[in-house]
Amino acid sequence: MSYKAPLKDMLFDIKHLAGIDQIAQIPGFEDAGFDTAQAVLEECAKFSEGVLSPLNWEGDKNPSSFQSGVVTTTPGFKEAFKQYVEGGWQGLQHPADFGGQGLPKTIGAACGEMANSANMSFALCPMLTDGAIEALLTAGSEALNAVYLEKMISGQWTGTMNLTEPQAGSDLAAVRSRAEPQADGSYKVFGTKIFITYGEHDMAENIVHLVLARASGAPEGVKGISLFVVPKFLVNADGTLGERNDVHCVSIEHKLGIKASPTAVLQFGDHGGAAGYLVGEENRGLEYMFIMMNSARYAVGVQGIAIAERAYQKAVGFAKDRVQSRPVDGSIKASAPIIHHPDVRRMLMTMRAYTEGCRAMASVAAAAYDATHHHPDAEVRKQSLAFYEFMVPLVKGYSTEMSQEVTSLGVQVHGGMGFIEETGAAQYFRDARILTIYEGTTAIQANDLIGRKTARDGGQIAKGIAAQIEATENELLAQGSADALAVAKRLKAARQAFVQVVEFVAANTRTSPNAVFAGSVPYLMLAGNVVAGWQLARSLLVAQEQLAQGVDAAFMQAKITTARFYADHLLTKAPGMRDSIVEGAGSVNALALDAF
Amino acid sequence: MSYKAPLKDMLFDIKHLAGIDQIAQIPGFEDAGFDTAQAVLEECAKFSEGVLSPLNWEGDKNPSSFQSGVVTTTPGFKEAFKQYVEGGWQGLQHPADFGGQGLPKTIGAACGEMANSANMSFALCPMLTDGAIEALLTAGSEALNAVYLEKMISGQWTGTMNLTEPQAGSDLAAVRSRAEPQADGSYKVFGTKIFITYGEHDMAENIVHLVLARASGAPEGVKGISLFVVPKFLVNADGTLGERNDVHCVSIEHKLGIKASPTAVLQFGDHGGAAGYLVGEENRGLEYMFIMMNSARYAVGVQGIAIAERAYQKAVGFAKDRVQSRPVDGSIKASAPIIHHPDVRRMLMTMRAYTEGCRAMASVAAAAYDATHHHPDAEVRKQSLAFYEFMVPLVKGYSTEMSQEVTSLGVQVHGGMGFIEETGAAQYFRDARILTIYEGTTAIQANDLIGRKTARDGGQIAKGIAAQIEATENELLAQGSADALAVAKRLKAARQAFVQVVEFVAANTRTSPNAVFAGSVPYLMLAGNVVAGWQLARSLLVAQEQLAQGVDAAFMQAKITTARFYADHLLTKAPGMRDSIVEGAGSVNALALDAF
């Protein structure tokens, strides 16, 4: 099943929800109006559909393999990566100063979705490189960045993020890797890192590892963690590659999904110490990591949307093709394609509504990000940052959780064929399963949402968003169509449930942390649900306006139906979630440890 | 991770919810009181834990393999099956007349759960044999049964169900396999069957295929389907095995899960015709299949409970062992096992509540089944049958759908380790994925629930169940503890939602089939949710009584907490589901076909 980029839907969001033409008013983004977005997206669609997508199933069948320290990627990946680099795709969102294209995230996110829909295992490599680039842009010294950034932004060298150790997963306080300062200002790094995505591979000439480790004498816990660059090959003064550094891949994992993407165990310093270079200041590693992680978390959320889109397309293709049984309404007097059966419709609509809702949410979040950097109005920058930061755990947590349901429905639509690996639906289901885990599990996102994003300001940002949602409800009421009124009703109930939970969180996080954190993930899911539903409600308003103007009636009508479906079938979950969160904490924590 | 049978919970259900001592009053089950149940379950636990469980991961690593028509099962399976047969396990629920033990389903279901928890791929073989035995018991002639039943009930020969063909999955009307009558009263069978579980293997000396096919001259559609026995080896008059029949395995599938269980493509009659023997009368095959299918569907529901239990146990083990981060309430001043984190608790409690709720539902359904056959009171038989038949789609549909969520949570609890195949959590997640598909997808169960079980009698049986639920609510109110009152509140809201949906279904199935079937699976999920929650509410009442009597305080307290959790976190979904079903059908069916 080939992949077809949903350009129309992406451009609808970029234009009408994210407001690309406003973004193009921001200094630095002058060339990034709608026409640019369209041109870039079309080009990216070509590349994703033509080059990356055909390698996706191949990567599942012939995963990256490991032998004697060397990782060989799936046949075709190396060549595809070369084309990726030649196309300049790695530099899309990075500064022109270092050879990038400096495009807004609003455009970059859509491109990221396409690459991940086409081939998630492949797209992980550039995604991790993006993260490493952001870390250097955030905190790297001019000297360090002069050595690395241009090569990484061109895609010539790739990047990794080395956080996890066997005893330190979600709990980075437990990191034990250490770094000894050397006379020349560099460090020698020692330790074991696990779950390192593209920690070793054969697609680029150098790999730039960003590594969390403790400098000698650093305090315990998260306050003693520093960030280091540890390249696979040392870099000579003239920029050419020097000798092999003391970082080695000792194995790669046998995983449930994203099999083409090598997940490495890296050993640092087994032969005297790996040369490492401090990023920023000592003991501020976690702070840098968090800035970078916000970007990576957003990107993983986009992966959720991407894999959901792919699963949806495949399921639609099958449902239109597979003939089985007569429709229950007697409208066809013979066996019909299964898309004529209401439950298949329900599954496809669920997949579609989730995917479009999360895409809309991610697009709007990206627009806020774009406004945080160079918007001339400081108040707009501040508010945009607050909004974006609130959105990050939702984009990451909600979009990846929904991708579990959507890819599972994708299997279900295929019936027995869905369980057969050659069909391909199972690959999306397996690939998606990592998304709620890496870059911080959903629970870690939810902790962030509760602690830093809700409790800290007493729920003010959350309530500000609720006020915006209420404004949309009023627009729906004013619009007055049956669909608008129905959506308004569900949105209102969901928004009220959200506000009640925000108040519960704000009031109790300090005094009853167990009660609040018992509902942490449900709160995240509720918040994601209401925000995605809100964005589809906004979409409905736009679509009804466009429809009235005679623009693309079929697309606009479908958008209205999808928004209505989201409201009727997904927003309806919100009040029950409120009940569980606000009134149900006791039974979460009540069972005696021995009783489990 | 080894498996430990949840004997205490099973025996609680069997004693207090299913009422085994009442079942032992029924003629034929005189020896099947609580002591028998306990003794049989303990023996089954030993076998499942000691023999079947250790082969489970092995089966995933070394699946059944196919070469030149021969299927070789995972090393160890053949020997384990020999022990299974020697233990007399195949005959547990089958009539003593043919060498079985004639025990009630209430006991048999618990044993089935254990075998499937221990090793679902293995347990499928006896499960399919059970189905074939039931078909013969239902409709086979004395002569036919004399040849096959004893050997199948002993486990010497295994059975299969041959329904699916490439063009006929859910839609059995499309079956094309055909059977030509022969002068001696036998038939020659021709056709291709796919997805045949244990359609070929090396664990038994003969395989008895039950095959749906059309006798020559039979009408089109489901009314022209007959059922045939087609043995792998013909049986001589003296009961010894004769020559090889013309049915051959041409390949087995490469599947997402249950890899040790061979899923065969069988070719019938490529070399002149496979000898087949009619079961019952011509053109009544589907009717026999349905009786058998009710049994198989129930058994698949039990598989859902089984895999959920296994995933739960593994997750609990990991959560007690894995140390990561400090508890949010500051109760421990160092990193603690992750079971101390509220969200991990929430996940484990969700897994536990679903599993116990569905186990209770299945146990009560089994008791009803046991009363259908030999209960002296005809009215009890009739009502028990109606109750059981209503339960079958819920046990099958709801327990298997919940197993998707539970096994996915099992992966999530393990964090990054969950995505690594060697951890084992991913196997349960993959294995479970077939359960909502085979023996009729959840949508097929939901069609059954709507058509035969709800609309046909205008919702009378459903409302009768609702009345019983209301009686439990009143008992909870009378009991008066905080837990009982909280559960009563949620149960009432869920029951009311259920009744409103039943009324919607009863009123509209004929006139607006698309609207009703748009909510078919949500209706099934709502019904399963409320019935499982009801059984846990009954459990709470029993537990509070036992607690008052000083019986096993730790277990009873845990049961109360689990029932409370179910009410607070799962029953709370019911009102929102009502809204979606009753008010949301329009948007399910509204999208233009081209817009997908």
mmCIF file of C-alpha atoms in Angstrom, chain A residues 513-522 584-586 588-589, chain B residues 342-343 346 569:
data_model
loop_
_atom_site.group_PDB
_atom_site.id
_atom_site.type_symbol
_atom_site.label_atom_id
_atom_site.label_comp_id
_atom_site.label_asym_id
_atom_site.label_seq_id
_atom_site.Cartn_x
_atom_site.Cartn_y
_atom_site.Cartn_z
ATOM 1 C CA PRO A 513 -0.130 14.727 45.340
ATOM 2 C CA ASN A 514 -1.178 11.069 45.259
ATOM 3 C CA ALA A 515 -4.759 12.014 44.469
ATOM 4 C CA VAL A 516 -3.749 14.373 41.671
ATOM 5 C CA PHE A 517 -1.127 12.125 40.116
ATOM 6 C CA ALA A 518 -3.543 9.190 40.219
ATOM 7 C CA GLY A 519 -5.362 11.093 37.492
ATOM 8 C CA SER A 520 -2.330 12.458 35.699
ATOM 9 C CA VAL A 521 -2.606 10.508 32.459
ATOM 10 C CA PRO A 522 -6.409 10.774 32.356
ATOM 11 C CA GLY A 584 -11.816 8.303 41.664
ATOM 12 C CA ALA A 585 -8.333 8.810 43.072
ATOM 13 C CA GLY A 586 -8.941 6.828 46.234
ATOM 14 C CA VAL A 588 -6.138 4.016 42.483
ATOM 15 C CA ASN A 589 -3.932 4.102 45.540
ATOM 16 C CA PRO B 342 0.293 6.612 41.239
ATOM 17 C CA ASP B 343 0.176 6.272 37.462
ATOM 18 C CA ARG B 346 -3.582 3.274 37.919
ATOM 19 C CA HIS B 569 -12.733 4.345 36.359
#
